[in-house]
CSV table of C-alpha atoms and ligand atoms in Angstrom, one decimal:
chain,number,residue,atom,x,y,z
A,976,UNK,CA,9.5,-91.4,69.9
A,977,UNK,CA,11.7,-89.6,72.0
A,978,UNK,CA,15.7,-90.0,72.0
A,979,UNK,CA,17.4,-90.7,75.6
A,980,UNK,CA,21.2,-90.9,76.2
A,981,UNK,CA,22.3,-93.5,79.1
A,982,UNK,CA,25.3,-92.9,80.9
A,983,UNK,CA,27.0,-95.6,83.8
A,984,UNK,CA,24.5,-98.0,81.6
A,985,UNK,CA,25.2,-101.3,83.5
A,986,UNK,CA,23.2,-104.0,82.1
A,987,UNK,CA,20.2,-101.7,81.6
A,988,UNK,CA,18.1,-101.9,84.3
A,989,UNK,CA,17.2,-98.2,84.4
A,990,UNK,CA,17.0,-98.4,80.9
A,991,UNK,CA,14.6,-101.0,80.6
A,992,UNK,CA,12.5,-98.5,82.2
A,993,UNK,CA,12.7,-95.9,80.0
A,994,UNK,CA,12.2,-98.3,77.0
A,995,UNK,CA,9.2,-99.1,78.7
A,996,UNK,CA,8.1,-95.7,79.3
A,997,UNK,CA,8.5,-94.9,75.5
A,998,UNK,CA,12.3,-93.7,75.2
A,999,UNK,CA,14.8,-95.2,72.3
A,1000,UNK,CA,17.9,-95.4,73.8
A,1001,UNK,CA,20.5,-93.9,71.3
A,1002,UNK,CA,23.6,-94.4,72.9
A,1003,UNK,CA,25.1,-96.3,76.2
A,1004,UNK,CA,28.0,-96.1,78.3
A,1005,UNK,CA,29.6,-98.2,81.0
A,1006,UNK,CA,33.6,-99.4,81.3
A,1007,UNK,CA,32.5,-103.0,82.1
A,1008,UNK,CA,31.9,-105.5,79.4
A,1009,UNK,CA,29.9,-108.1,80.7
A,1010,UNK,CA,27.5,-105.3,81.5
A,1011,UNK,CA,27.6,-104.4,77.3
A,1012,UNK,CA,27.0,-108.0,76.5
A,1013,UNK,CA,23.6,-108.1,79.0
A,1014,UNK,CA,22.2,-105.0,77.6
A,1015,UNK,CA,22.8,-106.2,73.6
A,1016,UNK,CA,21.5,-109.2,74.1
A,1017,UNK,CA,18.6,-107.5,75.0
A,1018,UNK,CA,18.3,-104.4,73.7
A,1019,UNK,CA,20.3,-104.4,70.1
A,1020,UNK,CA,20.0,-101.4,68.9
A,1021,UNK,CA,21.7,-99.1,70.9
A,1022,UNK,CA,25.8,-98.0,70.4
A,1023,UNK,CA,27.1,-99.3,73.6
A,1024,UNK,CA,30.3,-97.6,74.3
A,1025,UNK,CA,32.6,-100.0,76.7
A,1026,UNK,CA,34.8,-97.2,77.8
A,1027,UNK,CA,35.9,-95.1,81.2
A,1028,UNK,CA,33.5,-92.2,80.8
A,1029,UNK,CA,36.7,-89.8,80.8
A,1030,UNK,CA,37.5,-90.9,77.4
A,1031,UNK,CA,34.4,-90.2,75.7
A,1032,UNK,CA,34.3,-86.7,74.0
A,1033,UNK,CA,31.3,-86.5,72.1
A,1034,UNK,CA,27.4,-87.3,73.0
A,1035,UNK,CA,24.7,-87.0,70.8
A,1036,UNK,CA,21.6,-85.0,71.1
A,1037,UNK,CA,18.6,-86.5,72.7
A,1038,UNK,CA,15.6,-85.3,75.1
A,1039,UNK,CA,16.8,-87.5,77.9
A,1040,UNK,CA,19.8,-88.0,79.9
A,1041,UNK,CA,20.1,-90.6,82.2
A,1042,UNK,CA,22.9,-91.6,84.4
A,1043,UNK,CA,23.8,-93.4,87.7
A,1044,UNK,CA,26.8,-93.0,88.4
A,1045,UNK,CA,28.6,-95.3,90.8
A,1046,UNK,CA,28.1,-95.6,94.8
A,1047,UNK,CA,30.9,-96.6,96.8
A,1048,UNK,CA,31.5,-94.1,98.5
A,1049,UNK,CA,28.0,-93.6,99.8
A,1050,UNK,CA,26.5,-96.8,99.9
A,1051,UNK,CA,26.0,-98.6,103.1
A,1052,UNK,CA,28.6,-101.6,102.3
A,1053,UNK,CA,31.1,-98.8,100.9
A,1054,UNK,CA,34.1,-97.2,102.6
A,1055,UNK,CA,31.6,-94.3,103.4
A,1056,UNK,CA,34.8,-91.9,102.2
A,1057,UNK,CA,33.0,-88.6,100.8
A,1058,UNK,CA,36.5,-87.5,99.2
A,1059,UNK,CA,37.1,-90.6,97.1
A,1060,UNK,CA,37.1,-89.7,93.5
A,1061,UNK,CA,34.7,-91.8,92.4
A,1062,UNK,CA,32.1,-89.6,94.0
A,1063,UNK,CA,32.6,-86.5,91.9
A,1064,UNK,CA,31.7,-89.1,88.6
A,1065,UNK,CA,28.6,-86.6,88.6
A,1066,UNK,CA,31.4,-83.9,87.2
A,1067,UNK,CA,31.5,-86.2,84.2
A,1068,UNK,CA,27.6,-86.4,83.8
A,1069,UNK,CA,27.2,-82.6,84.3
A,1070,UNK,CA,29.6,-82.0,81.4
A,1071,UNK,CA,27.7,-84.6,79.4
A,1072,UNK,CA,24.6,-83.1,80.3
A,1073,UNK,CA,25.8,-79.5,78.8
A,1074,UNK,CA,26.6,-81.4,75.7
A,1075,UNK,CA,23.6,-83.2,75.0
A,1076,UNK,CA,21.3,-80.8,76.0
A,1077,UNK,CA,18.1,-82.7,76.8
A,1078,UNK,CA,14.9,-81.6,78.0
A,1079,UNK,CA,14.9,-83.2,81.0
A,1080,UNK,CA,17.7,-85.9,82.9
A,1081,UNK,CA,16.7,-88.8,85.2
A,1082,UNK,CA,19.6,-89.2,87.6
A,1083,UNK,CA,19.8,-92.5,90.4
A,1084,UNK,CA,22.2,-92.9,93.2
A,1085,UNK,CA,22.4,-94.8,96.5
A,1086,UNK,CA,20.1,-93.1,99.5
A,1087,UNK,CA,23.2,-92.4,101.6
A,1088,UNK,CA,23.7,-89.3,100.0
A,1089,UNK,CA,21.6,-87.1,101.8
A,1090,UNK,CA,23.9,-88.3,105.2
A,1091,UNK,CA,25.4,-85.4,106.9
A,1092,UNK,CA,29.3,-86.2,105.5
A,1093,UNK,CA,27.9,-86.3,102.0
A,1094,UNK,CA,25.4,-83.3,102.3
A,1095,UNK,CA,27.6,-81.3,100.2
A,1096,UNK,CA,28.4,-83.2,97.4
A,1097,UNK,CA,24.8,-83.7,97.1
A,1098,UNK,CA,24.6,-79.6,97.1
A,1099,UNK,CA,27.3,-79.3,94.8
A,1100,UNK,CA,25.6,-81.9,92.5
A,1101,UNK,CA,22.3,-79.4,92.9
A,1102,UNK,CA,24.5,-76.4,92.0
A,1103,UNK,CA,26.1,-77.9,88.9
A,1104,UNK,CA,22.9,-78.7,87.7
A,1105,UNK,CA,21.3,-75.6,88.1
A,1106,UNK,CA,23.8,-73.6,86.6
A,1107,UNK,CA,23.6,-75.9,83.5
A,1108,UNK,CA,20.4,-74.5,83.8
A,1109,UNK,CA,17.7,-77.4,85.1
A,1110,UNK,CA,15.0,-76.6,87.9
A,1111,UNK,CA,16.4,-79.8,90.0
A,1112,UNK,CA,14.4,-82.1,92.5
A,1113,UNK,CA,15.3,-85.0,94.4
A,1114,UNK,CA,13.5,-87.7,96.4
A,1115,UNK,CA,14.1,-90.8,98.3
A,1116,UNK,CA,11.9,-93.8,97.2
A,1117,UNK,CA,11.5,-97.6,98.0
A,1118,UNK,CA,11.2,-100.0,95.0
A,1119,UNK,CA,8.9,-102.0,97.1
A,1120,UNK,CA,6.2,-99.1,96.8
A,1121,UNK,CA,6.5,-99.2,93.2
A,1122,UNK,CA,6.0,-103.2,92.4
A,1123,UNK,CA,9.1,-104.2,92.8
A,1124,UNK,CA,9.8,-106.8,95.5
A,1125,UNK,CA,12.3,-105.4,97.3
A,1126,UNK,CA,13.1,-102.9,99.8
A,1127,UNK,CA,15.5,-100.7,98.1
A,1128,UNK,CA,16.0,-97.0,98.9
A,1129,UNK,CA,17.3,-94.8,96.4
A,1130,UNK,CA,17.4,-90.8,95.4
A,1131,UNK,CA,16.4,-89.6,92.2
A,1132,UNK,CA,16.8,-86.2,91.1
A,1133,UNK,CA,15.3,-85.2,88.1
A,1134,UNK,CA,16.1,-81.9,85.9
A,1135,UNK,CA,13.7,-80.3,83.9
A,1136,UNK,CA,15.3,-77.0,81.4
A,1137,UNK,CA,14.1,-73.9,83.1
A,1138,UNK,CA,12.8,-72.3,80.6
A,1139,UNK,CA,10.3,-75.1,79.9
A,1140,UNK,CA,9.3,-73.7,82.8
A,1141,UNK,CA,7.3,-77.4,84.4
A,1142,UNK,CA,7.4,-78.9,87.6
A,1143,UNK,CA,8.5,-82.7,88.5
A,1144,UNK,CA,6.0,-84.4,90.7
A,1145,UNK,CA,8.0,-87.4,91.7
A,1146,UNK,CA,5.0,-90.5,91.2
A,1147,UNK,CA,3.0,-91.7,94.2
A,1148,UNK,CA,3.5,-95.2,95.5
A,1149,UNK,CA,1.5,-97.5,93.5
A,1150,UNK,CA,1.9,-100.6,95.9
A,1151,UNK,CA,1.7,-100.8,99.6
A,1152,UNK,CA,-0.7,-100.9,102.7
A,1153,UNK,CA,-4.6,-99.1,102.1
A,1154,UNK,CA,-3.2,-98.8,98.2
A,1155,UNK,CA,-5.0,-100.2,95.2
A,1156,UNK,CA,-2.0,-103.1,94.9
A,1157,UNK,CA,-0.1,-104.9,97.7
A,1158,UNK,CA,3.9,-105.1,97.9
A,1159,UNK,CA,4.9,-107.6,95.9
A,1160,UNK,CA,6.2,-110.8,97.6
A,1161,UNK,CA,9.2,-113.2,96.5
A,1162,UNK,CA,6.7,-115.9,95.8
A,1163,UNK,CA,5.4,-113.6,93.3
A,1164,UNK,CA,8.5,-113.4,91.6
A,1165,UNK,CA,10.9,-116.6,92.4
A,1166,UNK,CA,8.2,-118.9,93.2
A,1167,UNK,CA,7.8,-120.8,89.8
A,1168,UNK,CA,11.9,-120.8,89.6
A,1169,UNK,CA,13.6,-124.3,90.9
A,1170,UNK,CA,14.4,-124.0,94.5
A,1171,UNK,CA,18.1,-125.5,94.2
A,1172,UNK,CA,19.5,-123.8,91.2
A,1173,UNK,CA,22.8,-125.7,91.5
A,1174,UNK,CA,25.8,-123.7,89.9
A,1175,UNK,CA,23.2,-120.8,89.6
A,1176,UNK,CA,24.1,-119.1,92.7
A,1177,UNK,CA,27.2,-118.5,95.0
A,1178,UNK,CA,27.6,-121.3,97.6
A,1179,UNK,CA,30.5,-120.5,99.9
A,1180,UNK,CA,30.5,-120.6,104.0
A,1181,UNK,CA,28.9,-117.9,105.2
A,1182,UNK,CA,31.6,-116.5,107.6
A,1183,UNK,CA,30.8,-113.7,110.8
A,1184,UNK,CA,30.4,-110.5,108.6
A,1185,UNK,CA,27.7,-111.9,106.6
A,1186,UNK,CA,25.7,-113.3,109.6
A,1187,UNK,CA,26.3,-110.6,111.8
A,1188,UNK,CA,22.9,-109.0,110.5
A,1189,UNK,CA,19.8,-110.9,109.2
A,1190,UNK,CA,20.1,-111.9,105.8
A,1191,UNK,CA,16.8,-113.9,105.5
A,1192,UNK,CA,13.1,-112.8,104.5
A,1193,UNK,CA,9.8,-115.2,104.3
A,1194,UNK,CA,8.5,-116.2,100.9
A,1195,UNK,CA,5.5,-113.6,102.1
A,1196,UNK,CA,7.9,-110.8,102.3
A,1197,UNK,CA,9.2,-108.5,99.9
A,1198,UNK,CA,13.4,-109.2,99.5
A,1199,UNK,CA,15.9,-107.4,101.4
A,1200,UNK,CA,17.9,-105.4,98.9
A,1201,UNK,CA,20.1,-106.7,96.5
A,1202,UNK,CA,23.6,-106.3,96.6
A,1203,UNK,CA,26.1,-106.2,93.9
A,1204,UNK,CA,28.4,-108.9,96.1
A,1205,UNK,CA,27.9,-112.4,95.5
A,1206,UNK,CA,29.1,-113.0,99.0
A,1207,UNK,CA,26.9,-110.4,100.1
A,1208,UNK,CA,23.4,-111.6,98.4
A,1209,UNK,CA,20.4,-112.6,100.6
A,1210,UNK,CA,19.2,-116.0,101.8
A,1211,UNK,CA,16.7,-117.1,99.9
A,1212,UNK,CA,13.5,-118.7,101.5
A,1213,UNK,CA,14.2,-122.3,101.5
A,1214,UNK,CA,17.3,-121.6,104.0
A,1215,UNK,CA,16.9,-122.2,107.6
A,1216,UNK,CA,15.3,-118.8,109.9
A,1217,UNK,CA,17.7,-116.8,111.5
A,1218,UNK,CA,17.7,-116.2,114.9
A,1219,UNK,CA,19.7,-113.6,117.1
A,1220,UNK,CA,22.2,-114.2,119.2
A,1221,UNK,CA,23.6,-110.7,120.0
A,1222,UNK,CA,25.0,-107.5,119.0
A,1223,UNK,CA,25.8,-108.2,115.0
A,1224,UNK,CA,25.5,-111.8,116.0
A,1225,UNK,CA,22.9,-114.4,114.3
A,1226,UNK,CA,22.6,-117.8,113.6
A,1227,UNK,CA,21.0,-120.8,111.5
A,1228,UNK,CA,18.1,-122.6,113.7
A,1229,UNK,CA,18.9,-125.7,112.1
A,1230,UNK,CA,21.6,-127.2,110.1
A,1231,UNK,CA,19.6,-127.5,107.1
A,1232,UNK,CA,21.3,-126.4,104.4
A,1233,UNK,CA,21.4,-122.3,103.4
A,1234,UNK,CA,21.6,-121.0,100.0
A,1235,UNK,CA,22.4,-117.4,98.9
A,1236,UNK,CA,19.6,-116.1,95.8
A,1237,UNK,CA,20.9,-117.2,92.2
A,1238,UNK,CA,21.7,-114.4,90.1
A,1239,UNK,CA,18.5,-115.4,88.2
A,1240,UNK,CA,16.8,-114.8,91.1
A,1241,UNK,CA,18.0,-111.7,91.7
A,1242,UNK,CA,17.6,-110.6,88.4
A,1243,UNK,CA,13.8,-111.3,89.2
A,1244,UNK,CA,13.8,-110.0,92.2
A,1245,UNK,CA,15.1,-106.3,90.7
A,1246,UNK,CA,12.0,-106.5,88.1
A,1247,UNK,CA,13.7,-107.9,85.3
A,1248,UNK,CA,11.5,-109.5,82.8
A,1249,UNK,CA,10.8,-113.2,83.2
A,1250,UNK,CA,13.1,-113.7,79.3
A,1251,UNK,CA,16.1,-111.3,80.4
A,1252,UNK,CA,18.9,-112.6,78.8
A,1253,UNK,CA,22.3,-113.0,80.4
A,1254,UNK,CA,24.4,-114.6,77.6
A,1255,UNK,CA,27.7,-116.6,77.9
A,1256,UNK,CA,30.2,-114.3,77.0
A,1257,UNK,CA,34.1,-114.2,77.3
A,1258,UNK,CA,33.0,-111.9,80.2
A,1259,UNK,CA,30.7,-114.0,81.8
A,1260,UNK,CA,31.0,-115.6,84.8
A,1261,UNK,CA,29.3,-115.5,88.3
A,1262,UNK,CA,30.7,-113.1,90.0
A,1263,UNK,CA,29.9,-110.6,86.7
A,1264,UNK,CA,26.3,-111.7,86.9
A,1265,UNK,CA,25.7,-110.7,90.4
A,1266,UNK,CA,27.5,-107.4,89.8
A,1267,UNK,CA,25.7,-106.5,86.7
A,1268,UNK,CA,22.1,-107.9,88.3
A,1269,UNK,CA,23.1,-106.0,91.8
A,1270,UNK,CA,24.1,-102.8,90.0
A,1271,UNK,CA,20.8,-102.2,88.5
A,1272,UNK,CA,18.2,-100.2,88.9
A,1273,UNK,CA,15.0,-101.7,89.6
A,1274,UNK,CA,13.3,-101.1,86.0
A,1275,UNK,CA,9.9,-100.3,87.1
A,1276,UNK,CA,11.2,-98.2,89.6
A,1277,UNK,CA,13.2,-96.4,86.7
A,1278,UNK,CA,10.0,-96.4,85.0
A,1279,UNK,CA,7.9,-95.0,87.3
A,1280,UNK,CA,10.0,-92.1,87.8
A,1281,UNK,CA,10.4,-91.8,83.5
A,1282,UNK,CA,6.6,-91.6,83.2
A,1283,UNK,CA,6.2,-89.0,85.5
A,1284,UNK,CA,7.7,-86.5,83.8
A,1285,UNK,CA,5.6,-84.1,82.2
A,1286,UNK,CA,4.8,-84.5,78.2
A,1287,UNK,CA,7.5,-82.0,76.5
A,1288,UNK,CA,9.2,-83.6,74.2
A,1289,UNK,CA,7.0,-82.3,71.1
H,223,SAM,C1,24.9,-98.1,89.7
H,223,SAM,S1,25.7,-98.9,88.4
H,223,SAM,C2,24.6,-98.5,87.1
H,223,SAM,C3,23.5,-99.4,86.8
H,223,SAM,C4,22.6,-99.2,85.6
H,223,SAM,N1,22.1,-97.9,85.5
H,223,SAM,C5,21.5,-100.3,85.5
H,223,SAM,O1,20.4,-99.9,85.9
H,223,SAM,O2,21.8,-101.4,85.2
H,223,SAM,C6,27.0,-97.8,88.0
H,223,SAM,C7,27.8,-98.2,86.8
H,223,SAM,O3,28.9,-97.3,86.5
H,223,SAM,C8,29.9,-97.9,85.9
H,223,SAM,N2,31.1,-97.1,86.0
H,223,SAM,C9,31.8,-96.8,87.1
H,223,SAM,N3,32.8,-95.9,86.8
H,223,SAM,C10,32.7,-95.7,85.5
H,223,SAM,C11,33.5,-94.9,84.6
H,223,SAM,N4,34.5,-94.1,85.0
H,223,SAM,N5,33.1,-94.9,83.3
H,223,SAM,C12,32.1,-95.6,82.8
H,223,SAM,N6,31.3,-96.4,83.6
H,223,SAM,C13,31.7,-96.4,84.9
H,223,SAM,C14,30.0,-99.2,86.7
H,223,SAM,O4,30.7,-100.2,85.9
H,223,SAM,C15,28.6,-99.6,86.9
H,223,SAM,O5,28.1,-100.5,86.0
């Protein structure tokens, strides 16, 4: 079985996938601890390191690097600040990667960074890759084409060492429109859960920022995407329709009552398996769920992308 090293770790979505796709995951790195206690519960074997990056000197050897370092900066609900430092985190991958050495690296980020004022830090990225000498490709994809039911839009770039000398073909959608699947719906994934999950999910007022956009999808609908803010999370189904009432201005139709997903729900709705555990930790509380559940990476996305790398890990 092939070795892989995971780096910004989370709660293991993306590595899910590649335990899936045949990969034991050696070691694990994130700085949050709630994130550690998700992942062991599920996945024991692994050294989880609970540490800033920064601190950590030494990586093992393994085939496969993975790594999705955070977003802020270019994510949608960010600041949208391309000189923030936690967008040159990839500096601390790329010296990992030199380290560890793997055949090929698996790397995830938010789809905001091919925008114009981020351009070259996605170049740069690219470059630092190259010269640590990996033929790099990048695509955008949707979860939603690959089962999961959500739209979620997200680059990967994947490395290969040149003198393997193989192309990456990133993997075609799976689900979708004149495909052999349809997109997955939330009623295939939340509709045997209870539909008031009291003290499961996040229920303050929703205030003007959160319904200045639609927030709502149909149980016949794939979710809109997942955030990492409990204040920020979706409707779910059973809530009243939105309706629009302007510019960044929309309303309930009724005064039935509204509900934001459960992080359960959302854990569902990012593919996690139907027996993910989230344990009751000293870290654990609601707001850490959401964060570690929005965080994620889809894990059959992550998979999807793993098992399309060519076989050279003999
Ligand atoms: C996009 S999330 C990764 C999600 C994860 N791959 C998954 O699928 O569950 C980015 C992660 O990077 C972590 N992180 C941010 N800065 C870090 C640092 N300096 N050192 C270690 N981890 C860091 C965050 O805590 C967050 O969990």
């Amino acid at each position: 079985m092939p070795h892989a090293v995971s780096l910004f770790s989370g709660c293991g979505g993306s590595d899910a996938g590649i335990i899936a796709s045949g990969f034991d995951v050696l070691m694990a790195n994130d700085r949050l601890s709630y994130a550690r206690d998700v992942y062991l519960a599920n996945h024991p074997t692994t050294d989880y390191q609970v540490c800033d990056i920064k601190t950590i000197s030494k990586f093992p050897k393994a085939e496969l690097l993975v790594g999705c370092y955070p977003c802020q900066g270019f994510s949608q609900g960010g600041a949208r600040d391309a000189s923030r430092t936690i967008n040159t985190l990839y500096l601390e991958f790329a010296r990992a990667l030199k380290q560890v050495k793997p055949k090929a690296f698996i790397v995830e980020n938010v789809s905001g960074m091919v925008r114009t004022n981020f351009r070259h830090l996605l170049n740069d990225q690219f470059k630092v890759f190259s010269e640590a000498g990996y033929d790099v490709s990048a695509q955008v994809l949707n979860a939603v084409d690959y089962g999961v039911a959500q739209n979620r839009k997200r680059i990967f770039i994947v490395g290969i060492k040149k003198k393997i000398g193989v192309e990456y073909a990133f993997p075609s959608p799976t689900h979708g429109v004149q495909l052999a699947n349809p997109h997955n719906t939330l009623r295939d994934v939340i509709g045997d859960l209870p539909v008031w999950p009291e003290g499961e999910f996040y229920d303050a007022d929703f205030h003007w920022y959160y319904l200045s956009r639609n927030r709502r999808q149909d149980w016949d609908s794939a979710s809109k995407t997942i955030v990492a803010s409990q204040r920020h999370m979706p409707l779910h189904p059973i809530s009243p329709q939105l309706i629009k009432l302007g510019t960044d201005e929309w309303k309930f139709v009724s005064n039935e009552r509204a509900r934001r997903f459960s992080y359960r729900e959302a854990a569902r709705i990012q593919g996690f398996c139907k027996d993910f555990i989230f344990p009751d930790t000293p870290a654990s509380n609601m707001n850490m769920r959401y964060t570690v559940v929005g965080n994620a990476v889809p894990p059959q996305l992550f998979q999807a992308v793993a098992n399309a790398l060519p076989n050279i890990w003999d």
